[in-house]
CSV table of C-alpha atoms in Angstrom, one decimal:
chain,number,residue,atom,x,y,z
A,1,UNK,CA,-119.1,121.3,-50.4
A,2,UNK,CA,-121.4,119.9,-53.8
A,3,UNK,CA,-124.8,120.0,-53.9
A,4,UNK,CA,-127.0,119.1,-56.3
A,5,UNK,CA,-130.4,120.7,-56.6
A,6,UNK,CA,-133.4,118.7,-58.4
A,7,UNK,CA,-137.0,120.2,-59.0
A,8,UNK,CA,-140.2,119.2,-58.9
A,9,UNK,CA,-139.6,116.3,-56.3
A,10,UNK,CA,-143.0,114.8,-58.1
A,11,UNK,CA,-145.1,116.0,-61.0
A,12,UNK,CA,-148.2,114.4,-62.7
A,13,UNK,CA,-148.5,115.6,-66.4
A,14,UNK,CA,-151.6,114.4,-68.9
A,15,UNK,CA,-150.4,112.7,-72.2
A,16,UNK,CA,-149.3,115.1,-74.3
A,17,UNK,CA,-147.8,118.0,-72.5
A,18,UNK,CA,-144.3,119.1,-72.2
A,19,UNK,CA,-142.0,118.9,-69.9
A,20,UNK,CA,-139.0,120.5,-68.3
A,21,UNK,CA,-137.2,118.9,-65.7
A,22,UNK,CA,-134.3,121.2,-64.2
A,23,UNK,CA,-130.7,120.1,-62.3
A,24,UNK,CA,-128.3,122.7,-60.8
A,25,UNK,CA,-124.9,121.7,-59.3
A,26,UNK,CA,-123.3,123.9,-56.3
A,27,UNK,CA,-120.1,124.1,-55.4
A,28,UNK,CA,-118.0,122.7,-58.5
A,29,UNK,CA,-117.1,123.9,-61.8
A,30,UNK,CA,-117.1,121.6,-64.9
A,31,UNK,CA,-118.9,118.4,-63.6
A,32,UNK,CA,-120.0,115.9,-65.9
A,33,UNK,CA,-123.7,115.8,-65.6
A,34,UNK,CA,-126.1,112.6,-66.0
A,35,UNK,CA,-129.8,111.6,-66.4
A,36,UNK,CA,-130.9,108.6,-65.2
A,37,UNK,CA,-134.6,107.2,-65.3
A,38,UNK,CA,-135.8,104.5,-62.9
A,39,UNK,CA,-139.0,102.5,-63.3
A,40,UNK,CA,-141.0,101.2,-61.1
A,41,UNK,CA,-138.7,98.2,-59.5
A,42,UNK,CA,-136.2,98.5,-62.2
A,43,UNK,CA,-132.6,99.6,-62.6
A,44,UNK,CA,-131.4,102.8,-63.6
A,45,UNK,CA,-131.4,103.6,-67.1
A,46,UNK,CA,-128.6,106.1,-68.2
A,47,UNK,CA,-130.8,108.8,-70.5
A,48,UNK,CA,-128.2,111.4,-71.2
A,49,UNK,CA,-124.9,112.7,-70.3
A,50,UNK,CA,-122.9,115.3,-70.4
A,51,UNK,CA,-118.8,116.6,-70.2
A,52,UNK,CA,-120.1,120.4,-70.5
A,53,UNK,CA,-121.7,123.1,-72.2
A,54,UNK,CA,-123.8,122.1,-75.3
A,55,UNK,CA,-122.7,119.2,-75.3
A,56,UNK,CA,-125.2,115.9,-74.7
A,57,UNK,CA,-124.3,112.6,-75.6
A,58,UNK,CA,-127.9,110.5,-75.4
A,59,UNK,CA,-127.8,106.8,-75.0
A,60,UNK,CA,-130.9,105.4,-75.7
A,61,UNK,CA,-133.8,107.0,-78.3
A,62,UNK,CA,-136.7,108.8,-77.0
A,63,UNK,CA,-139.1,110.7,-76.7
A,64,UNK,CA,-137.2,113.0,-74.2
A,65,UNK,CA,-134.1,116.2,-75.1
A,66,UNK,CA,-131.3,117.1,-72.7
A,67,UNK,CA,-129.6,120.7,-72.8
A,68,UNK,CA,-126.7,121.8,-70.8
A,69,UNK,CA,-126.8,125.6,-71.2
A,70,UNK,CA,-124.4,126.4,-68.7
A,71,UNK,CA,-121.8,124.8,-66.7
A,72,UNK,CA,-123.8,123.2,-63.9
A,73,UNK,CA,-127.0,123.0,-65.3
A,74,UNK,CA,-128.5,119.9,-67.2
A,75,UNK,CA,-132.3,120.4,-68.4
A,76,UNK,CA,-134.4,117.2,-69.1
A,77,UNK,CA,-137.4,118.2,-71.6
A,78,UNK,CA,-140.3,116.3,-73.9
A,79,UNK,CA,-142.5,118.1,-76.3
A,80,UNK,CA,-144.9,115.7,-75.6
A,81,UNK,CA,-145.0,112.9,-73.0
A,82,UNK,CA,-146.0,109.3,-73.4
A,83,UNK,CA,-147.3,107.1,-71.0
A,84,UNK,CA,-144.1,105.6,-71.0
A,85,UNK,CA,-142.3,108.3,-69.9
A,86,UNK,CA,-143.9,107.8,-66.2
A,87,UNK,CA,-140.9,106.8,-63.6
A,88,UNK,CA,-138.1,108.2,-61.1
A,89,UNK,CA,-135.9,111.2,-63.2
A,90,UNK,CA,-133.0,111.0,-61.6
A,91,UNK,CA,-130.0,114.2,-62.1
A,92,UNK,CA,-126.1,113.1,-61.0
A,93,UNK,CA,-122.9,115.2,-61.2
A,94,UNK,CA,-119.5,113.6,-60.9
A,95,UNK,CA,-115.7,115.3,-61.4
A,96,UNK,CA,-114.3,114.7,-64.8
A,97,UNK,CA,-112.4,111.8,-64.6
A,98,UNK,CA,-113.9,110.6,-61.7
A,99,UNK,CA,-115.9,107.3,-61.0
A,100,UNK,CA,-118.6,107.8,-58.2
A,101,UNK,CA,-121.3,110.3,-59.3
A,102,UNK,CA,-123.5,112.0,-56.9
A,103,UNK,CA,-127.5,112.4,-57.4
A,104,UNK,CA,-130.2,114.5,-56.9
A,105,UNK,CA,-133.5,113.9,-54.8
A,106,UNK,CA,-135.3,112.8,-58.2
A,107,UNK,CA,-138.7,113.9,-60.0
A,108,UNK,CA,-141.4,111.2,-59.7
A,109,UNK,CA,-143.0,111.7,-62.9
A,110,UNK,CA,-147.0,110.6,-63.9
A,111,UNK,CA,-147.8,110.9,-67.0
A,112,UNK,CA,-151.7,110.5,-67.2
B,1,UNK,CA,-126.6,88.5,-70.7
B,2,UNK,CA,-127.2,91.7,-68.4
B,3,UNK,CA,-124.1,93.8,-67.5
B,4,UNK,CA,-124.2,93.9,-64.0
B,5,UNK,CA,-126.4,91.7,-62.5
B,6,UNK,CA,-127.8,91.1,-58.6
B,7,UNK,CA,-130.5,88.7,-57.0
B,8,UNK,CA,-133.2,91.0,-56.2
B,9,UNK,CA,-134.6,89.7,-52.6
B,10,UNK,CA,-135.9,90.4,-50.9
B,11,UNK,CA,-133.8,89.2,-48.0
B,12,UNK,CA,-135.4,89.1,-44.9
B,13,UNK,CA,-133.2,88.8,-41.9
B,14,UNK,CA,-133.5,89.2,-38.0
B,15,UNK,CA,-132.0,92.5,-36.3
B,16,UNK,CA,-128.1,91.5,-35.5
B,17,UNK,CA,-127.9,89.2,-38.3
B,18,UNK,CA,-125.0,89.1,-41.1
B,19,UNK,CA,-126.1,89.2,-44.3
B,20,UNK,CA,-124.0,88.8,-48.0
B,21,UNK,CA,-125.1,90.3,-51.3
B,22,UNK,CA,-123.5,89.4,-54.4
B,23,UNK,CA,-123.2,90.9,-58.0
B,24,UNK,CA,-121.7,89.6,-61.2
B,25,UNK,CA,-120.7,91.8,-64.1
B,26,UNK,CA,-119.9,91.1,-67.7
B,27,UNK,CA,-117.2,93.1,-68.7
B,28,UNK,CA,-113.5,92.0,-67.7
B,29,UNK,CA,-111.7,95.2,-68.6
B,30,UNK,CA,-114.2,97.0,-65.8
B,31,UNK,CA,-112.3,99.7,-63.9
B,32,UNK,CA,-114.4,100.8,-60.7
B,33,UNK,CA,-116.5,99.5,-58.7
B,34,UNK,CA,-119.3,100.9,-56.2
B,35,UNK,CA,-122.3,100.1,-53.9
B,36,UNK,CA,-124.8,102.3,-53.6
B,37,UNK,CA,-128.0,102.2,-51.2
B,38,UNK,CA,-131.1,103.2,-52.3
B,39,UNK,CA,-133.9,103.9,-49.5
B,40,UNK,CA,-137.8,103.4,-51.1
B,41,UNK,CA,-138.7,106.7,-53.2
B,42,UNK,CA,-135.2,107.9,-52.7
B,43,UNK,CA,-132.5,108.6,-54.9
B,44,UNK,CA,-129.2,106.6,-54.7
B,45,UNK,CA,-126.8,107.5,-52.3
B,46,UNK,CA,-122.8,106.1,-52.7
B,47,UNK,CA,-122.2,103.7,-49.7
B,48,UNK,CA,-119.0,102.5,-50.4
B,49,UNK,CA,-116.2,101.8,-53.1
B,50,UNK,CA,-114.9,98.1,-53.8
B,51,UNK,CA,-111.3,97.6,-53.8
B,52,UNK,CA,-109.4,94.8,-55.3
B,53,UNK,CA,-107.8,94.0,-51.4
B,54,UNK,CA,-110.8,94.3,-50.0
B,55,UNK,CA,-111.9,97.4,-47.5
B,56,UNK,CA,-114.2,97.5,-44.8
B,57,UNK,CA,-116.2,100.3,-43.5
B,58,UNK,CA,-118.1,100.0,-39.9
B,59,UNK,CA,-120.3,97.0,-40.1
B,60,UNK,CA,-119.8,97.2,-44.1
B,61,UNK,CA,-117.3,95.1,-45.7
B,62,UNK,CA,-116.6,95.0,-49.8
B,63,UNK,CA,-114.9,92.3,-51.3
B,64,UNK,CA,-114.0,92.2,-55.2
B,65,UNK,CA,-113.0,88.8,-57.2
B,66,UNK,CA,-111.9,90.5,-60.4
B,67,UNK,CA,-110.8,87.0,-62.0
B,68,UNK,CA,-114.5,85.7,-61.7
B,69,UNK,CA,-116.5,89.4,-61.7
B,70,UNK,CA,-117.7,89.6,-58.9
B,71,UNK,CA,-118.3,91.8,-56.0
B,72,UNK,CA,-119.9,91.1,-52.1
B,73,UNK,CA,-121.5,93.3,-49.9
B,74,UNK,CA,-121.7,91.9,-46.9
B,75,UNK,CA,-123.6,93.9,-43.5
B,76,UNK,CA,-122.6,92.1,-39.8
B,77,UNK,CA,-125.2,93.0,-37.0
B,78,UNK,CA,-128.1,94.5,-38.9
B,79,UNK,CA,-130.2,97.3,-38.0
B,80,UNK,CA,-133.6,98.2,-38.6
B,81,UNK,CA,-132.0,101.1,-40.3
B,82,UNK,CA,-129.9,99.0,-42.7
B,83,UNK,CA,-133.2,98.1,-44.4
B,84,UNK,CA,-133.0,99.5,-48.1
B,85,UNK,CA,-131.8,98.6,-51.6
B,86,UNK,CA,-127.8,97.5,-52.1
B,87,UNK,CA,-127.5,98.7,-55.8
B,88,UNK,CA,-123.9,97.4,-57.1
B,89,UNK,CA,-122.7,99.8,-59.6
B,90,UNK,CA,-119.6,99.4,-62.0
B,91,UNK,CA,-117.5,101.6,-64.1
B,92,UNK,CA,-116.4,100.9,-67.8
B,93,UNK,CA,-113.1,102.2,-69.8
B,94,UNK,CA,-114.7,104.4,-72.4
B,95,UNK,CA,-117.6,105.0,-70.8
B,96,UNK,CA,-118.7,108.2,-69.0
B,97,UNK,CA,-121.5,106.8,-67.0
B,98,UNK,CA,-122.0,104.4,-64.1
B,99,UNK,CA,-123.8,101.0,-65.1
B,100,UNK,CA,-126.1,100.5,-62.3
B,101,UNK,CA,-127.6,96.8,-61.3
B,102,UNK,CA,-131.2,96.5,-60.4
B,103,UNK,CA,-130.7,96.1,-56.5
B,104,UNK,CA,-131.0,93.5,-53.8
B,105,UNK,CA,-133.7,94.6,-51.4
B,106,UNK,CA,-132.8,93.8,-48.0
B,107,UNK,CA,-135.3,94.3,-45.0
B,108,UNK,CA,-133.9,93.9,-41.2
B,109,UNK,CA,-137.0,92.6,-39.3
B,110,UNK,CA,-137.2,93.4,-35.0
């Protein structure tokens, strides 16, 4: 069966620092792989995607990077966080061509 | 005009109650359609998918109105445990990624 691995489950960073957010994907080859970012008692905001390796599609400008560098890993960095980048990071896989995607158990992220 | 959008609650309902969500989204030519239930500091885990007939899972029954966009959730006999957030999710043609609404919050009160 999938699974989806997602680390740190919660992080507090100071304003400034980098970051590096990790996402592995067990048990299928050639997912398409997503980051999502929630805010506090908002909807999810698609961040990045991905169909596969080196290859990121971003859908909203930021302060944040996605890499892919291999097939069922997705990577979500910042040089240097904002304030603004505080909220729930949120990894998902789904099957190419398929509809429901599948997600991790999210990084709460405090930038301070 | 948002893409998918839901009335946030909360709803507040009595153990063994029925209770009906409903979404509206903007885009005629969506293809797939989802709910999704999201448990506080969790991430979002698929519930069930939303077929034109209609399908029912269990106490979970999903009803989609493509003519007028819109899709129901609706929960018979509610348990404590039922208590989360619905999200409604949708797929678009040309589009790789799920478009998520922001949730209805339900909490099943003893």
């Amino acid at each position: 069966s999938q699974t989806i691995h997602q680390w740190p489950a919660t992080l507090v960073q100071p304003v400034g620092s980098p970051l590096s957010l990790e996402c592995t994907v067990e048990g299928t080859s050639n997912p398409n792989l997503y980051w999502y970012r929630q805010a506090a008692g908002r909807g999810l905001q698609l961040l990045f995607y991905s169909v596969g390796i080196g290859q990121i599609s971003s859908e909203v400008p930021q302060n944040l990077s996605a890499s892919r560098p291999q097939d069922r890993q997705f990577i979500l960095s910042s040089k240097k966080l904002l304030l603004s980048d505080s909220g729930f990071y949120l990894c998902a896989w789904s099957v190419q061509g398929g509809a429901e995607a599948f997600f991790g158990q999210g990084t709460r992220l405090t930038v301070v | 005009r948002k893409e998918v959008e839901q009335d946030p609650g909360p709803f507040n309902v009595p153990e063994g109650a029925t209770v009906a969500f409903n979404c509206t989204y903007s885009n005629s030519a969506s293809q797939s359609f989802f709910w999704y239930r999201q448990d506080c500091r969790k991430e979002p885990k698929l519930l069930m998918s939303v077929y034109s007939s209609g399908n029912e899972d269990g106490r979970f029954t999903a009803q989609l109105n493509r003519a007028s966009q819109y899709i129901s959730l609706l929960i018979r006999d509610s348990k404590l445990s039922d208590s989360a957030t619905y999200l409604c999710v949708v797929k678009d043609p040309g589009r790789r990624a799920l478009t998520f609404g922001s949730g209805t919050r339900l909490q099943v009160q003893p």
